[in-house]
Tab-separated table of C-alpha atoms in Angstrom:
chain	number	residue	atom	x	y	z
A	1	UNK	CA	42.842	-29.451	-44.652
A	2	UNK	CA	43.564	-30.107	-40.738
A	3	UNK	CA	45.456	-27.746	-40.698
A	4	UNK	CA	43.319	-24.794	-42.517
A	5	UNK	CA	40.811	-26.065	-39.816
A	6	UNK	CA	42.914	-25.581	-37.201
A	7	UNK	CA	43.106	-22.115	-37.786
A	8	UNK	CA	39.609	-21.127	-38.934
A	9	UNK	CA	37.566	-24.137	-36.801
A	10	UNK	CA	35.845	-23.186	-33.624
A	11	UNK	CA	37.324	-26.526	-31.361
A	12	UNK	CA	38.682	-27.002	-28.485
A	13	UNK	CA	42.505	-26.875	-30.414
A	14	UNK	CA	41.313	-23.833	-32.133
A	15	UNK	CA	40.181	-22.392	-29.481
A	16	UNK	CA	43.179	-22.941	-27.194
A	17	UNK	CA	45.489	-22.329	-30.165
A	18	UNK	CA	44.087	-18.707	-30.737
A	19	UNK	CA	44.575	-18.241	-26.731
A	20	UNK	CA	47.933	-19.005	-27.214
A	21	UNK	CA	48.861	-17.057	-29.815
A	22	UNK	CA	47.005	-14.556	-28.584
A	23	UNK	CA	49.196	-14.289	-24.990
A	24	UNK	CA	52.599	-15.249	-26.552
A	25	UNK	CA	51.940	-12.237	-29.105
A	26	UNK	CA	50.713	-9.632	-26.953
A	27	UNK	CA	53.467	-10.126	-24.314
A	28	UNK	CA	56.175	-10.269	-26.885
A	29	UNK	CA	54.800	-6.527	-28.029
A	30	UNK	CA	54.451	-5.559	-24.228
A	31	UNK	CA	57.740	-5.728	-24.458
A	32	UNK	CA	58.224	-2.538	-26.863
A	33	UNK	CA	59.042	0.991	-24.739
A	34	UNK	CA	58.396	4.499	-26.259
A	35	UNK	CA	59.523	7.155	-23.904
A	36	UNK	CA	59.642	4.373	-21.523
A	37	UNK	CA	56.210	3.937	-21.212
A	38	UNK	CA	54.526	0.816	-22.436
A	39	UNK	CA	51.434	-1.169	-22.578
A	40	UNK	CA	52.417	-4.215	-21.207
A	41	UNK	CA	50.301	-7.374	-21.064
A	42	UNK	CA	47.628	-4.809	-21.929
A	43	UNK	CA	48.543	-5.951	-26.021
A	44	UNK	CA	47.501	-9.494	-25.040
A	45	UNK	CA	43.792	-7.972	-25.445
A	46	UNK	CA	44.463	-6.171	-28.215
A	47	UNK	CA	45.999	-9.073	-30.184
A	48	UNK	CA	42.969	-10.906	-29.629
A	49	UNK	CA	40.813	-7.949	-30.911
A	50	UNK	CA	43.194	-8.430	-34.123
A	51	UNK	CA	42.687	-11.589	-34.482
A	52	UNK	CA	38.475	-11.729	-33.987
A	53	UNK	CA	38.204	-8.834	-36.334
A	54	UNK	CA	40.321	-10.291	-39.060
A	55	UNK	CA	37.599	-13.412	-39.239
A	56	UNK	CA	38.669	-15.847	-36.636
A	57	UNK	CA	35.099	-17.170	-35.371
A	58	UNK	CA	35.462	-19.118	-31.898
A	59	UNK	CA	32.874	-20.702	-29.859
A	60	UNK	CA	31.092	-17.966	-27.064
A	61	UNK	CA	30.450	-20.478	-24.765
A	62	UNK	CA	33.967	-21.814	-24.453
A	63	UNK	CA	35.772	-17.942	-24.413
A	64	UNK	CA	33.480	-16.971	-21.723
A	65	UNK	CA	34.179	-19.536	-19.580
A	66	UNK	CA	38.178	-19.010	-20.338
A	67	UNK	CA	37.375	-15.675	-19.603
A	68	UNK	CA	35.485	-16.026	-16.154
A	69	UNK	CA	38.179	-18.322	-15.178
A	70	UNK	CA	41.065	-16.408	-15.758
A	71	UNK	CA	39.424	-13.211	-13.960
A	72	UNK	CA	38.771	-15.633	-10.828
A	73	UNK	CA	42.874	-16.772	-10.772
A	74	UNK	CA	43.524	-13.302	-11.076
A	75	UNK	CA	41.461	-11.727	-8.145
A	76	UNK	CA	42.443	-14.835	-5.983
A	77	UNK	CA	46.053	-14.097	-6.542
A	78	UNK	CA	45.353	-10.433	-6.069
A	79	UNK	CA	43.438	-11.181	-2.687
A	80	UNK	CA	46.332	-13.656	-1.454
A	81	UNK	CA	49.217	-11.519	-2.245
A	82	UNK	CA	47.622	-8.136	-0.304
A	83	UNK	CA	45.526	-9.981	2.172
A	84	UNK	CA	48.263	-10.001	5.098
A	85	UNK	CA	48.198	-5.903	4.912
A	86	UNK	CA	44.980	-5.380	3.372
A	87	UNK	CA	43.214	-4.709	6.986
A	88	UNK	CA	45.681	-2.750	8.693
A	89	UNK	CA	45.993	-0.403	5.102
A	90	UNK	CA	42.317	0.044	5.199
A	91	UNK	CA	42.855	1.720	9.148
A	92	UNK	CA	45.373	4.401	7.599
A	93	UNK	CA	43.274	5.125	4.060
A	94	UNK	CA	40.958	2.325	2.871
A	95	UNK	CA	38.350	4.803	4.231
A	96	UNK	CA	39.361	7.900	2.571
A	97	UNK	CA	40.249	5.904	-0.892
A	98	UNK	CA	35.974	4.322	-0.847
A	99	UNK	CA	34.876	7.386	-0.074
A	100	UNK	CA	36.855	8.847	-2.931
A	101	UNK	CA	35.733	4.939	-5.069
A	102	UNK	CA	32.324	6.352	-4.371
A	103	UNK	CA	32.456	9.604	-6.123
A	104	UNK	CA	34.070	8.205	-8.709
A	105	UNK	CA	31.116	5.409	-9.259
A	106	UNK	CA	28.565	8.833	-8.881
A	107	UNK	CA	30.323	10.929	-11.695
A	108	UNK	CA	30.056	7.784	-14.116
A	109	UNK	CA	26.685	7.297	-13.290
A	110	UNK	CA	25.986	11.157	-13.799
A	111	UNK	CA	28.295	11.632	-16.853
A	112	UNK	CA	26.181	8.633	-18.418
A	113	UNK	CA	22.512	10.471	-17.607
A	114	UNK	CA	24.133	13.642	-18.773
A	115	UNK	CA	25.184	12.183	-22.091
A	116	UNK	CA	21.417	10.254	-22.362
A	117	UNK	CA	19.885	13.652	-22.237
A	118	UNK	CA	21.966	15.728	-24.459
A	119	UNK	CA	23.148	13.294	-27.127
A	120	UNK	CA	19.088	12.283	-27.198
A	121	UNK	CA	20.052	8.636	-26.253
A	122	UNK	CA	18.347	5.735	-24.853
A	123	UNK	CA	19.545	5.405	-21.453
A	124	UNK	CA	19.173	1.629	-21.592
A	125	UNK	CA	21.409	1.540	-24.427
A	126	UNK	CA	23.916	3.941	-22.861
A	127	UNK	CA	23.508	1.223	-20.063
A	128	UNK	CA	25.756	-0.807	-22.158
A	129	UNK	CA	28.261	1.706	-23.141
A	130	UNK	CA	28.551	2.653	-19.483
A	131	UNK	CA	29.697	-0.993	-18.409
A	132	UNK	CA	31.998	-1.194	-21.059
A	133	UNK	CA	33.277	2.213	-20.310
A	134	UNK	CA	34.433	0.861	-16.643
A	135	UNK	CA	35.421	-2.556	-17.919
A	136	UNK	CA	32.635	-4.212	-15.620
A	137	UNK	CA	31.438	-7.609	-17.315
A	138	UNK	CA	29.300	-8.524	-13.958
A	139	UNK	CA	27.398	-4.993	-14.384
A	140	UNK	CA	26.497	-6.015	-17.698
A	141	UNK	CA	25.503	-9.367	-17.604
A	142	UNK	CA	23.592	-7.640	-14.342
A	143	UNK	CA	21.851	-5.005	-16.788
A	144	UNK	CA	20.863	-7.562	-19.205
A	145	UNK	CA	19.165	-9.970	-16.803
A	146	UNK	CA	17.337	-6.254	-15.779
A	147	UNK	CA	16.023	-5.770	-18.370
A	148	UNK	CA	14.070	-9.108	-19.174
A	149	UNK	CA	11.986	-7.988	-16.725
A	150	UNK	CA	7.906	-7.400	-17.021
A	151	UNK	CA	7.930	-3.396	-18.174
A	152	UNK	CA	11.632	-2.567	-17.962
A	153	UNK	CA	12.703	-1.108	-21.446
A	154	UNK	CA	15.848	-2.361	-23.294
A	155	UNK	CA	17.592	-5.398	-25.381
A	156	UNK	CA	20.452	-7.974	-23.872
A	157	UNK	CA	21.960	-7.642	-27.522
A	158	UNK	CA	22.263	-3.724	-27.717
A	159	UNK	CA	23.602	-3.736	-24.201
A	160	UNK	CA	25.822	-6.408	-24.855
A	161	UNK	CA	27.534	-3.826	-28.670
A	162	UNK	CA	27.364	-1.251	-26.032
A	163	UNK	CA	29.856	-2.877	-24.038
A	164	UNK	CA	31.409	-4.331	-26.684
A	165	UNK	CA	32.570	-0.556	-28.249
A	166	UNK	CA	33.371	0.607	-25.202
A	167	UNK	CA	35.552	-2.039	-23.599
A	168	UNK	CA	38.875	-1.753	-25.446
A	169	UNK	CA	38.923	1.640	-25.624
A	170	UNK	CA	38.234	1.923	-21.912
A	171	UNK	CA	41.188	-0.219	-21.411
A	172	UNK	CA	43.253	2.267	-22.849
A	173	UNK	CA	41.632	5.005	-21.609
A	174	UNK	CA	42.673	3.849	-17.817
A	175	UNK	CA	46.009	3.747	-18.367
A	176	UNK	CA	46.265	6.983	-20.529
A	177	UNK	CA	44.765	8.682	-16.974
A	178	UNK	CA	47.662	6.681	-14.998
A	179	UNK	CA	49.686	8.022	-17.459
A	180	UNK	CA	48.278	11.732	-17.892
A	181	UNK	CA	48.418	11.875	-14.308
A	182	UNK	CA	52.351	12.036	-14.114
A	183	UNK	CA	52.895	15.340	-15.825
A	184	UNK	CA	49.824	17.134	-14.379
A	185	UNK	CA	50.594	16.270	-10.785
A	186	UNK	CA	54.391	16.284	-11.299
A	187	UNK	CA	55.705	13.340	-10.713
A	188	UNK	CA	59.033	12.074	-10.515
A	189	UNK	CA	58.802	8.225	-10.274
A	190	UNK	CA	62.695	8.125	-9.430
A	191	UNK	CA	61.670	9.620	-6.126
A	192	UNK	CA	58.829	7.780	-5.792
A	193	UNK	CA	58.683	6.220	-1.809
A	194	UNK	CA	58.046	2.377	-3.053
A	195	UNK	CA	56.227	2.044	0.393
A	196	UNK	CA	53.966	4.097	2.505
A	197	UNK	CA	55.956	3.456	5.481
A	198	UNK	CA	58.207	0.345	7.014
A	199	UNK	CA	56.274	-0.415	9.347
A	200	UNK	CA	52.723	-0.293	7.364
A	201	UNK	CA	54.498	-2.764	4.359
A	202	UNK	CA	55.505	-5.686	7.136
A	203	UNK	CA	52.172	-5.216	8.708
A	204	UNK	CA	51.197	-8.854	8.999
A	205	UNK	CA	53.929	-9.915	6.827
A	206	UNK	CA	56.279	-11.118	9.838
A	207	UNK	CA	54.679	-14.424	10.406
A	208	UNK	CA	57.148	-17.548	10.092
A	209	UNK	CA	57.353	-18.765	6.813
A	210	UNK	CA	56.403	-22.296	6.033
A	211	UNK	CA	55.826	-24.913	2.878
A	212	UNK	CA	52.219	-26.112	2.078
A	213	UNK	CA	50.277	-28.013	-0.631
A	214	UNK	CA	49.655	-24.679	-3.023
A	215	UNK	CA	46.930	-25.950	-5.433
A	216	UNK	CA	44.278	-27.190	-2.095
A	217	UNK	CA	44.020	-23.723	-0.291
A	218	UNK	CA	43.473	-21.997	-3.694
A	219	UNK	CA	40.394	-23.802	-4.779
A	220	UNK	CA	39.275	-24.116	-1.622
A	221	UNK	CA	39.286	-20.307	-1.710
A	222	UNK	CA	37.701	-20.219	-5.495
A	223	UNK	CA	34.608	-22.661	-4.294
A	224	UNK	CA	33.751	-20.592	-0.869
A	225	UNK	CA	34.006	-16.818	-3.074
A	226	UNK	CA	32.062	-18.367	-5.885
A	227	UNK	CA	29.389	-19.636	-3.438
A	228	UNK	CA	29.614	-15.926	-1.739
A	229	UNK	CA	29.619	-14.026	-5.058
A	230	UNK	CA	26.019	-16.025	-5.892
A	231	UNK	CA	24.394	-14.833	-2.837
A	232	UNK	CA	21.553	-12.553	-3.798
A	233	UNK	CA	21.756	-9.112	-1.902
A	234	UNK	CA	18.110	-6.993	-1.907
A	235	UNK	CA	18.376	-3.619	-2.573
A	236	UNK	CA	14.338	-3.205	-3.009
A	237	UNK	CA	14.349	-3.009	-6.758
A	238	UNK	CA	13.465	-6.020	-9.404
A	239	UNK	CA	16.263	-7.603	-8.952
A	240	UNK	CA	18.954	-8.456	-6.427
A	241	UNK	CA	22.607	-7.405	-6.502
A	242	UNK	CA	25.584	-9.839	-6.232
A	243	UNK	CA	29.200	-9.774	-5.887
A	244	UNK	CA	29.620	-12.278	-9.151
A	245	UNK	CA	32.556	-14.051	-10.119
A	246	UNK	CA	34.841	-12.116	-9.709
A	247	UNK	CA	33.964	-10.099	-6.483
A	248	UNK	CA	33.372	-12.864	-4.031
A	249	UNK	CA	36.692	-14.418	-4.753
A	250	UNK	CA	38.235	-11.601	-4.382
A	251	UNK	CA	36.665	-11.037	-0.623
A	252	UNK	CA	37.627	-14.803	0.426
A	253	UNK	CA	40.852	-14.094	-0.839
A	254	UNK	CA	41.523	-11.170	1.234
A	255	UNK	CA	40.487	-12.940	4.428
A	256	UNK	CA	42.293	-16.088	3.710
A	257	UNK	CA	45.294	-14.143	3.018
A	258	UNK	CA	44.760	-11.881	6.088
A	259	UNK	CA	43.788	-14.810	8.726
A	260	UNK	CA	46.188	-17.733	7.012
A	261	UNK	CA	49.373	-15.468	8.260
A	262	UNK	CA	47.551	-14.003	11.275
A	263	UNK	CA	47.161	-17.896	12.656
A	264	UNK	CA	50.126	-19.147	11.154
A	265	UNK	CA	47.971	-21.376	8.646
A	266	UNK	CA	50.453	-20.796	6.278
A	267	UNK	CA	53.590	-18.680	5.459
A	268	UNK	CA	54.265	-15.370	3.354
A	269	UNK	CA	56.205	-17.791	1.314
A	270	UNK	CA	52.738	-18.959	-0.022
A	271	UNK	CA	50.801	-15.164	-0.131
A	272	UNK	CA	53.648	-13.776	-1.417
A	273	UNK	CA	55.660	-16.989	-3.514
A	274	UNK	CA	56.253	-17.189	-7.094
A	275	UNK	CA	53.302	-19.942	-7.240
A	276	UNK	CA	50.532	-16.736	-6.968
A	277	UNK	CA	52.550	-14.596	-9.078
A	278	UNK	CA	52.121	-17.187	-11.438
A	279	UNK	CA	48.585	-17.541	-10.732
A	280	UNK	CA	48.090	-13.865	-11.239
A	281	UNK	CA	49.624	-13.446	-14.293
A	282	UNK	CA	47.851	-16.546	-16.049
A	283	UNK	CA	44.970	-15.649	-14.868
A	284	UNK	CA	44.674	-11.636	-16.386
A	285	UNK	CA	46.317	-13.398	-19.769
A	286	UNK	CA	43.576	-15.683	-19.969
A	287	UNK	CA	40.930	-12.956	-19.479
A	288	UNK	CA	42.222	-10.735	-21.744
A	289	UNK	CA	42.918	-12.622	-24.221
A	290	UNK	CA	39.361	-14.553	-24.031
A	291	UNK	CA	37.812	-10.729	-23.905
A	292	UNK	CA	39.978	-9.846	-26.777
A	293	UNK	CA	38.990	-13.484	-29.325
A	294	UNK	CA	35.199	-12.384	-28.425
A	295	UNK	CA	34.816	-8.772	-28.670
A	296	UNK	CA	36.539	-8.019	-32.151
A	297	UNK	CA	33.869	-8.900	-34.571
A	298	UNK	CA	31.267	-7.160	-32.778
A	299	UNK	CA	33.752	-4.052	-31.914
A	300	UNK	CA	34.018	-3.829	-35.707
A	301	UNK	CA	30.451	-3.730	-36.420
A	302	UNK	CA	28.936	-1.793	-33.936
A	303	UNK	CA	31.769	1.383	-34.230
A	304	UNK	CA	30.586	1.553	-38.236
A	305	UNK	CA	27.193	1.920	-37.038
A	306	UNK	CA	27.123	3.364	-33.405
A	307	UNK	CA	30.672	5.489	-33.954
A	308	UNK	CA	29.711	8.020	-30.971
A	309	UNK	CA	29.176	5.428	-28.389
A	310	UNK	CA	33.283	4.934	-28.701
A	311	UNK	CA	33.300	8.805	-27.909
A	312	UNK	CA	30.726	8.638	-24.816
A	313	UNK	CA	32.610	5.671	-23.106
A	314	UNK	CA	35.765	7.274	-23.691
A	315	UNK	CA	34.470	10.552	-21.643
A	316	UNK	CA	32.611	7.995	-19.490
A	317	UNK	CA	36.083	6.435	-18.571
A	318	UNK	CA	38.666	8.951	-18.306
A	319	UNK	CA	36.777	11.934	-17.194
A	320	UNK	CA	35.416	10.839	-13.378
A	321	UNK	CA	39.194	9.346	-12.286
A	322	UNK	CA	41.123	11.954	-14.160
A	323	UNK	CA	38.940	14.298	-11.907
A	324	UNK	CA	39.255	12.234	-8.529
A	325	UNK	CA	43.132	10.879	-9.273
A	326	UNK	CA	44.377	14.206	-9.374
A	327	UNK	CA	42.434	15.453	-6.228
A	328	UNK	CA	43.812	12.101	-4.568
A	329	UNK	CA	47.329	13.035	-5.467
A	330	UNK	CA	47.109	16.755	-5.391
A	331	UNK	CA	45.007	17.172	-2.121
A	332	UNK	CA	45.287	14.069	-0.082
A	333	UNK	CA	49.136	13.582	-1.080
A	334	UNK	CA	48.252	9.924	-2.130
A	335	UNK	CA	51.101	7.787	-3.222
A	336	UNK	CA	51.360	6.833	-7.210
A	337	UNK	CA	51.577	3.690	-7.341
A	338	UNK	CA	48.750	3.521	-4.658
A	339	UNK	CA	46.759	5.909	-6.622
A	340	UNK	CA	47.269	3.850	-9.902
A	341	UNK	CA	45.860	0.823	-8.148
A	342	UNK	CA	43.083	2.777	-7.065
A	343	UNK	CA	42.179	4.002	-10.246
A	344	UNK	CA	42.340	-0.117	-11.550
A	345	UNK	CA	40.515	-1.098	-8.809
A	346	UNK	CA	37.262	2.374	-8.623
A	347	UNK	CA	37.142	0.737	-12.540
A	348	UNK	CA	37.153	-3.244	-11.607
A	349	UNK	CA	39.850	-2.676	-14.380
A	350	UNK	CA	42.162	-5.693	-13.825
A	351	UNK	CA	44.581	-4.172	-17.348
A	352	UNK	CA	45.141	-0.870	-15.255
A	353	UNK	CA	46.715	-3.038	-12.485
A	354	UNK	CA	48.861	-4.743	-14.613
A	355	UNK	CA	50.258	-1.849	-16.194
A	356	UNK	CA	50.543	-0.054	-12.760
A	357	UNK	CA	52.800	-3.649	-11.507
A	358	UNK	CA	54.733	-2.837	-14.995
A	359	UNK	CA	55.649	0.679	-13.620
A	360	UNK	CA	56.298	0.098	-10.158
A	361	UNK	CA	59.265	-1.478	-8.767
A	362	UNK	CA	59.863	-4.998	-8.224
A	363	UNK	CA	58.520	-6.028	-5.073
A	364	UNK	CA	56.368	-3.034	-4.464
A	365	UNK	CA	53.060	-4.372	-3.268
A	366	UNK	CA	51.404	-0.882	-3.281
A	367	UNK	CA	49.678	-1.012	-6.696
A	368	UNK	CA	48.155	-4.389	-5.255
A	369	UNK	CA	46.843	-2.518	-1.873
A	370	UNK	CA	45.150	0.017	-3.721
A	371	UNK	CA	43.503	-2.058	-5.890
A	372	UNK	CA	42.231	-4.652	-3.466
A	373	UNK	CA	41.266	-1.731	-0.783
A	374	UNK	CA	38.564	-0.455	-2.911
A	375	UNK	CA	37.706	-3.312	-5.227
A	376	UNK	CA	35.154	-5.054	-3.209
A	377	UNK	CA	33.046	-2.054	-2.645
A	378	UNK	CA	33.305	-0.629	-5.997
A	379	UNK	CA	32.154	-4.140	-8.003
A	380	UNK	CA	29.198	-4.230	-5.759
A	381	UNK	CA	28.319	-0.612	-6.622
A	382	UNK	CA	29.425	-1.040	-10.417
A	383	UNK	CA	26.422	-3.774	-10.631
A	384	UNK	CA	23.945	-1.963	-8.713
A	385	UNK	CA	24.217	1.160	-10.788
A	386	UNK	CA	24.081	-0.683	-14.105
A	387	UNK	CA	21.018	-1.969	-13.156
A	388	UNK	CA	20.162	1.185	-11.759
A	389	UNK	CA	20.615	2.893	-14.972
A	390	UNK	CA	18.244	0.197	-16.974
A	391	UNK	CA	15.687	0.374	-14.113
A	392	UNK	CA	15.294	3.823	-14.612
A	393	UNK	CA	15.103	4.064	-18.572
């Protein structure tokens, strides 16, 4: 009987049980190649979907707050690792790579009206699809505080399957584009420049190199970006805008990492050290497995009933950076493994980063920069727009 229970209970040991499996499976399966291309830790999420759909009931509560968790370990190692060059990188094309972040936010936004009026939708339903469609959990939980609001039309729980059929899909989606994106544009990742120049990859990576206490400076960083991320920002509508969880982390991160080596606070040996790697890589398990164990039942449901919202986020997803990738590459001769952070990053799409770190060379920090360069800006325009979108329903 314990056992039985152990499997089908909703407990802390079930709980963390199914989270284990649910890693250990996926990045056994990552593992697979066809044509050399795989999906890497990206299977951790859809093990989890497996598992959820094929009756494993866990408790919300407890998933979310795996899942919030992991996302923060993963932007704080993110943040750490490219902080050192993250300023410096902006100066020769952070600007150029928001501005192009920025279109890509506006053609979502526009593919999503477009969709509303043509497919005779509800916009505050396609709400939903649209922050599943660009993996954004802050936009939605955003969107469904929106729309409790006196007059504003909509329901948490329809916004909530919206995301829910889009999500996984969307995952998939993003790295399809990384993918597509090699053939259309040409490109031969064997001659591939692994950095945009010397100089630019040492930029504040020279400072002297020295042992610290690993576990203080990290939550010290969490507790400052979560207090940041809960700062309401007005933007003259119902509601304020925030950075969230996994936003103002992200920012603190980037600065630590930037001014810790700048003042000789602490080495590269820390940014750059096997103890953040490790943080990284626990931390985008534990998310996608925890979005993976709570999305599968619903995912399930809501296709059988709702089949063409799968079909909307998909053109929701692919369409805008298929669009601005290729005039990134093809125009503004943007590096690949740059551009396939960007993409991750103009989607708040921690999965696409992970694949893009599974295509790039070892020790080739440009996914990372790309990622991080237009992150901040993008999550804060990702929640504005979803409640933008419900506002205006």
């Amino acid at each position: 009987m314990w056992f039985t229970n152990l499997f089908t209970g909703s407990g802390v040991a079930s709980t963390v049980l199914m989270l284990a499996i649910s890693i250990f499976a996926g990045l056994l399966l990552g593992k697979i190649k066809v044509k050399g291309v795989t999906l890497g830790i990206t299977w951790v999420l859809f093990v989890g979907i497996a598992l959820s759909a094929c009756g494993v009931s866990l408790n919300d509560e407890m998933l979310h707050i795996v899942k919030e968790f992991g996302l923060i370990l993963f932007v704080t190692g993110v943040g750490l690792q490219v902080g050192p060059g993250f300023f410096s990188s902006f100066k020769k094309g952070g600007l150029s790579m928001n501005v192009m972040a920025l279109v890509n936010v506006a053609l979502g936004v526009g593919i999503t009206v477009l969709i509303t009026h043509f497919a005779d939708q509800e916009l505050s339903d396609m709400a939903g699809v649209y922050t599943g469609a660009i993996t954004n959990t802050p936009g939605l939980s955003a969107a469904q505080e929106a729309v409790k609001a006196p007059g504003v039309a909509g329901d948490p729980g329809t916004l909530a399957a919206g995301y829910a059929v889009a999500y996984p899909l969307a995952v998939v989606g993003m790295i399809v584009t990384c993918i597509l994106l090699r053939p259309l544009c040409r490109i031969d990742l064997k001659n591939e420049p692994t950095t945009v120049a010397t100089a630019d990859a040492n930029t504040g990576l020279s400072g002297k190199k020295k042992g610290g206490i690993l576990l203080i400076p990290i939550f010290v960083i969490i507790a400052l970006g979560i207090v940041l991320g809960q700062i309401p920002i007005p933007v003259g509508m119902k509601a304020p805008v925030k950075l969230g969880l996994a936003g103002g982390p992200l920012v603190v991160a980037l600065v630590a990492g930037w001014l810790g080596v700048k003042k000789g606070w602490f080495g590269t040996d820390f940014t750059d050290g096997q103890g953040i790697h490790m943080l990284r890589e626990v931390g985008i398990a534990l998310f996608l497995a925890g979005v993976g164990l709570g999305a599968g039942g619903k995912f399930v449901d809501t296709v059988q009933v709702h089949y063409m919202w799968v079909v909307y986020g998909i053109i929701i997803t692919m369409v805008p950076p298929l669009l601005v990738g290729l005039f990134g590459r093809l125009v503004l001769k943007m590096n690949y493994y740059t551009l396939m952070g960007f993409i991750g990053g103009s989607h708040t799409d921690p999965p696409t980063l992970a694949f893009a770190n599974t295509v790039a060379p070892e020790g080739c920090k440009l996914p990372n920069t790309g990622y991080a360069t237009v992150y901040p800006l993008t999550m804060f325009l990702r929640i504005f727009t979803a409640q933008l979108l419900v506002l205006m329903a």
